Amino acid sequence: MASMTNSIVLNDNYEAELRDISGDDSFLGAGDLLIDVSHSSLNYKDAMALRGDKSIARQVPLIPGIDAVGTVVESASERFSAGDSVILNGAGLGEKRHGGYTPQLRIDASSTIALPSAFTAEQAGALGTAGFTAALSVDALVRQGVQPEDGEILVTGATGGVGSVALHLLSQLGYTTVAVTGRQDEHAEFLTKLGASDILDRADLGEEGKPLQKARWAGAVDSVGSTTLANILAQTKWGGVVTACGMAQGVDLPATVMPFILRGVHLAGVNSVDAPLELRQSAWDLLAEKLDAAVLDDMTTVIGLDEVIQAGSDLMDGKLSGRTAVRVR
Ligand SMILES: NC(=O)c1ccc[n+]([C@@H]2O[C@H](COP(=O)([O-])OP(=O)(O)OC[C@H]3O[C@@H](n4cnc5c(N)ncnc54)[C@H](OP(=O)(O)O)[C@@H]3O)[C@@H](O)[C@H]2O)c1
């Protein structure tokens, strides 16, 4: 068994620290696969856990990191053998059980995906839960029948992890996209490169609006929630589909039923943590088939475990954009 060296641990006071946990097998957790973790990533949820948010960190001590990419060392599952490269997003990692900010971990094969040959472990780490959730969201639009010729797709939180990967995937699939951001001055060029044909200021959607507004969107990928999501629903065209995965603005949804009953709008929830294996595989297949790895590399920052705590704080302060991969060993 490879020796455990430094890991990030949320201690009994919910403070994140870099700690050597070698020899303490309780930190391996349970599961039918033992993996050497090469990469994890930094997501919004990780940043919340790193600052000790108890809604994410459901136990202490806890190794945060909601993503783990690595190589199977021991397998009690028929689906994987020693030496296989694998990815696990969510499934309680870094929340209810130890996560990916550690060099070795036990995980469940039932939610684990084989690393697609299209990606290196570092690229899979860069995608992480945010990229996976973007793919689940885009997959949901496609499954619910939204087609490129139906019209524009709105993407909120566009400079963030979910938003940026969603914008790129949608444009690779031939959709016309419109990005919503609060950081147009800094990131307009980045968003245009990702395929956005137009950019809206997040303030345009952030205030309470009428229950039904001028219908513009054939669909939307929302990671913001609150009044933004309510306004998107009010601006969605007949039969359009809006996916909701996030709450960067708030967990509330101050909307009416009018878009649903007068325009047949569909609201599709996206949950990456508990997604069944079939949806996980479909999302990763979509990423492997459509994502341009060079575009991903351009939006990726790679950090070491020793930089994660500061980067989590920077993410919460809105100082990061794109994706952050964490090199664990
Ligand atoms: N359901 C799931 O399974 C799932 C999975 C992954 C993520 N999420 C959730 O999805 C959200 C986004 O995750 P992420 O990883 O993409 O986070 P992120 O990288 O931090 O991006 C969030 C983006 O939201 C925008 N934003 C921040 N504060 C805002 C506000 N007050 N009003 C409007 N927009 C705001 C910012 O984009 P601009 O600067 O461009 O405006 C920011 O970059 C989070 O709430 C996260 O918890 C859910």
mmCIF file of N, CA and C and ligand atoms in Angstrom, residues 43-45 48 129-130 133 156-163 180-183 202 223-224 228 244-249 270-273 315 320 322-323, ligand 1:
data_model
loop_
_atom_site.group_PDB
_atom_site.id
_atom_site.type_symbol
_atom_site.label_atom_id
_atom_site.label_comp_id
_atom_site.label_asym_id
_atom_site.label_seq_id
_atom_site.Cartn_x
_atom_site.Cartn_y
_atom_site.Cartn_z
ATOM 1 N N ASN A 43 -14.027 23.023 -6.267
ATOM 2 C CA ASN A 43 -15.373 23.448 -6.648
ATOM 3 C C ASN A 43 -15.900 24.407 -5.589
ATOM 4 N N TYR A 44 -17.015 25.038 -5.928
ATOM 5 C CA TYR A 44 -17.680 25.951 -4.985
ATOM 6 C C TYR A 44 -17.943 25.251 -3.642
ATOM 7 N N LYS A 45 -18.436 23.994 -3.748
ATOM 8 C CA LYS A 45 -18.740 23.232 -2.534
ATOM 9 C C LYS A 45 -17.488 22.954 -1.709
ATOM 10 N N MET A 48 -16.670 25.945 0.224
ATOM 11 C CA MET A 48 -17.549 26.046 1.406
ATOM 12 C C MET A 48 -17.061 25.107 2.512
ATOM 13 N N THR A 129 -16.358 18.091 -10.477
ATOM 14 C CA THR A 129 -17.823 18.117 -10.343
ATOM 15 C C THR A 129 -18.450 19.227 -11.179
ATOM 16 N N ALA A 130 -17.783 20.381 -11.279
ATOM 17 C CA ALA A 130 -18.384 21.484 -12.042
ATOM 18 C C ALA A 130 -18.539 21.104 -13.511
ATOM 19 N N THR A 133 -21.172 18.453 -13.830
ATOM 20 C CA THR A 133 -22.520 19.021 -13.667
ATOM 21 C C THR A 133 -22.934 19.805 -14.908
ATOM 22 N N THR A 156 -25.979 31.034 -17.062
ATOM 23 C CA THR A 156 -25.654 31.976 -15.976
ATOM 24 C C THR A 156 -24.377 31.535 -15.244
ATOM 25 N N GLY A 157 -23.862 32.421 -14.402
ATOM 26 C CA GLY A 157 -22.603 32.117 -13.695
ATOM 27 C C GLY A 157 -21.537 31.741 -14.703
ATOM 28 N N ALA A 158 -21.526 32.469 -15.839
ATOM 29 C CA ALA A 158 -20.816 31.998 -17.031
ATOM 30 C C ALA A 158 -19.304 31.886 -16.857
ATOM 31 N N THR A 159 -18.702 32.699 -15.992
ATOM 32 C CA THR A 159 -17.249 32.577 -15.820
ATOM 33 C C THR A 159 -16.901 31.492 -14.799
ATOM 34 N N GLY A 160 -17.906 30.943 -14.145
ATOM 35 C CA GLY A 160 -17.650 29.905 -13.142
ATOM 36 C C GLY A 160 -17.419 28.544 -13.774
ATOM 37 N N GLY A 161 -17.206 27.542 -12.931
ATOM 38 C CA GLY A 161 -16.881 26.203 -13.413
ATOM 39 C C GLY A 161 -18.007 25.587 -14.220
ATOM 40 N N VAL A 162 -19.213 25.552 -13.665
ATOM 41 C CA VAL A 162 -20.342 24.957 -14.385
ATOM 42 C C VAL A 162 -20.624 25.764 -15.659
ATOM 43 N N GLY A 163 -20.701 27.090 -15.487
ATOM 44 C CA GLY A 163 -21.085 27.949 -16.609
ATOM 45 C C GLY A 163 -20.107 27.878 -17.764
ATOM 46 N N VAL A 180 -24.332 35.022 -19.034
ATOM 47 C CA VAL A 180 -24.666 36.026 -18.007
ATOM 48 C C VAL A 180 -23.508 36.063 -17.015
ATOM 49 N N THR A 181 -22.975 37.254 -16.792
ATOM 50 C CA THR A 181 -21.836 37.369 -15.876
ATOM 51 C C THR A 181 -21.870 38.695 -15.126
ATOM 52 N N GLY A 182 -21.225 38.700 -13.971
ATOM 53 C CA GLY A 182 -21.040 39.948 -13.245
ATOM 54 C C GLY A 182 -19.662 40.522 -13.524
ATOM 55 N N ARG A 183 -18.892 39.821 -14.379
ATOM 56 C CA ARG A 183 -17.504 40.243 -14.598
ATOM 57 C C ARG A 183 -17.194 40.422 -16.084
ATOM 58 N N ARG A 202 -25.141 40.355 -15.077
ATOM 59 C CA ARG A 202 -25.975 39.599 -14.137
ATOM 60 C C ARG A 202 -26.999 40.474 -13.416
ATOM 61 N N SER A 223 -26.925 28.142 -12.790
ATOM 62 C CA SER A 223 -26.216 27.684 -11.596
ATOM 63 C C SER A 223 -26.313 28.730 -10.486
ATOM 64 N N VAL A 224 -27.288 29.638 -10.614
ATOM 65 C CA VAL A 224 -27.345 30.817 -9.755
ATOM 66 C C VAL A 224 -28.578 30.830 -8.837
ATOM 67 N N THR A 228 -32.677 35.385 -10.249
ATOM 68 C CA THR A 228 -32.148 35.140 -11.604
ATOM 69 C C THR A 228 -32.905 33.994 -12.254
ATOM 70 N N ALA A 244 -31.601 23.618 -13.450
ATOM 71 C CA ALA A 244 -31.204 24.324 -12.219
ATOM 72 C C ALA A 244 -30.292 23.421 -11.414
ATOM 73 N N CYS A 245 -29.057 23.883 -11.200
ATOM 74 C CA CYS A 245 -28.141 23.070 -10.396
ATOM 75 C C CYS A 245 -27.576 23.849 -9.225
ATOM 76 N N GLY A 246 -27.697 25.179 -9.236
ATOM 77 C CA GLY A 246 -26.910 25.915 -8.243
ATOM 78 C C GLY A 246 -27.636 27.057 -7.570
ATOM 79 N N MET A 247 -26.912 27.687 -6.682
ATOM 80 C CA MET A 247 -27.514 28.701 -5.803
ATOM 81 C C MET A 247 -26.508 29.803 -5.494
ATOM 82 N N ALA A 248 -25.693 30.176 -6.516
ATOM 83 C CA ALA A 248 -24.668 31.195 -6.276
ATOM 84 C C ALA A 248 -25.295 32.515 -5.833
ATOM 85 N N GLN A 249 -26.520 32.797 -6.317
ATOM 86 C CA GLN A 249 -27.206 34.014 -5.839
ATOM 87 C C GLN A 249 -28.024 33.721 -4.581
ATOM 88 N N VAL A 270 -30.854 19.348 -11.485
ATOM 89 C CA VAL A 270 -29.633 18.573 -11.762
ATOM 90 C C VAL A 270 -28.904 18.322 -10.446
ATOM 91 N N ASN A 271 -28.674 17.056 -10.146
ATOM 92 C CA ASN A 271 -27.984 16.665 -8.908
ATOM 93 C C ASN A 271 -26.800 15.777 -9.257
ATOM 94 N N SER A 272 -25.601 16.320 -9.127
ATOM 95 C CA SER A 272 -24.410 15.549 -9.485
ATOM 96 C C SER A 272 -24.020 14.543 -8.407
ATOM 97 N N VAL A 273 -24.401 14.833 -7.166
ATOM 98 C CA VAL A 273 -23.935 13.996 -6.046
ATOM 99 C C VAL A 273 -24.512 12.588 -6.133
ATOM 100 N N LEU A 315 -11.753 31.592 -4.204
ATOM 101 C CA LEU A 315 -12.973 31.245 -4.960
ATOM 102 C C LEU A 315 -14.187 31.905 -4.311
ATOM 103 N N LEU A 320 -11.512 33.788 -8.658
ATOM 104 C CA LEU A 320 -11.085 32.756 -9.602
ATOM 105 C C LEU A 320 -12.052 32.682 -10.779
ATOM 106 N N GLY A 322 -12.930 29.948 -14.442
ATOM 107 C CA GLY A 322 -12.592 28.671 -15.080
ATOM 108 C C GLY A 322 -12.462 27.568 -14.044
ATOM 109 N N ARG A 323 -11.536 26.632 -14.284
ATOM 110 C CA ARG A 323 -11.442 25.451 -13.429
ATOM 111 C C ARG A 323 -10.078 25.356 -12.742
HETATM 112 N N1 LIG B 1 -26.504 20.452 -8.145
HETATM 113 C C1 LIG B 1 -25.262 20.021 -8.218
HETATM 114 O O1 LIG B 1 -25.000 18.826 -8.234
HETATM 115 C C2 LIG B 1 -24.150 21.024 -8.316
HETATM 116 C C3 LIG B 1 -22.914 20.641 -8.838
HETATM 117 C C4 LIG B 1 -21.921 21.629 -9.006
HETATM 118 C C5 LIG B 1 -22.172 22.924 -8.612
HETATM 119 N N2 LIG B 1 -23.368 23.230 -8.051
HETATM 120 C C6 LIG B 1 -23.673 24.596 -7.644
HETATM 121 O O2 LIG B 1 -23.646 25.425 -8.804
HETATM 122 C C7 LIG B 1 -23.176 26.712 -8.458
HETATM 123 C C8 LIG B 1 -21.992 27.068 -9.326
HETATM 124 O O3 LIG B 1 -20.923 26.157 -9.080
HETATM 125 P P1 LIG B 1 -19.494 26.435 -9.738
HETATM 126 O O4 LIG B 1 -18.623 25.317 -9.351
HETATM 127 O O5 LIG B 1 -19.664 26.794 -11.160
HETATM 128 O O6 LIG B 1 -19.069 27.733 -8.902
HETATM 129 P P2 LIG B 1 -18.102 28.941 -9.314
HETATM 130 O O7 LIG B 1 -16.995 28.450 -10.173
HETATM 131 O O8 LIG B 1 -17.806 29.683 -8.077
HETATM 132 O O9 LIG B 1 -19.056 29.827 -10.249
HETATM 133 C C9 LIG B 1 -20.208 30.464 -9.773
HETATM 134 C C10 LIG B 1 -20.440 31.689 -10.620
HETATM 135 O O10 LIG B 1 -21.707 32.246 -10.249
HETATM 136 C C11 LIG B 1 -21.663 33.649 -10.454
HETATM 137 N N3 LIG B 1 -22.126 34.295 -9.227
HETATM 138 C C12 LIG B 1 -21.504 34.355 -8.024
HETATM 139 N N4 LIG B 1 -22.231 35.056 -7.141
HETATM 140 C C13 LIG B 1 -23.351 35.432 -7.790
HETATM 141 C C14 LIG B 1 -24.501 36.196 -7.417
HETATM 142 N N5 LIG B 1 -24.640 36.717 -6.192
HETATM 143 N N6 LIG B 1 -25.457 36.412 -8.345
HETATM 144 C C15 LIG B 1 -25.340 35.910 -9.589
HETATM 145 N N7 LIG B 1 -24.268 35.176 -10.017
HETATM 146 C C16 LIG B 1 -23.292 34.950 -9.111
HETATM 147 C C17 LIG B 1 -20.224 34.004 -10.784
HETATM 148 O O11 LIG B 1 -20.130 34.093 -12.197
HETATM 149 P P3 LIG B 1 -19.964 35.501 -12.921
HETATM 150 O O12 LIG B 1 -18.842 36.207 -12.207
HETATM 151 O O13 LIG B 1 -19.668 35.130 -14.317
HETATM 152 O O14 LIG B 1 -21.266 36.238 -12.744
HETATM 153 C C18 LIG B 1 -19.422 32.792 -10.365
HETATM 154 O O15 LIG B 1 -18.274 32.620 -11.130
HETATM 155 C C19 LIG B 1 -22.878 26.673 -6.947
HETATM 156 O O16 LIG B 1 -24.010 27.130 -6.253
HETATM 157 C C20 LIG B 1 -22.660 25.183 -6.697
HETATM 158 O O17 LIG B 1 -22.914 24.845 -5.363
HETATM 159 C C21 LIG B 1 -24.353 22.302 -7.900
#
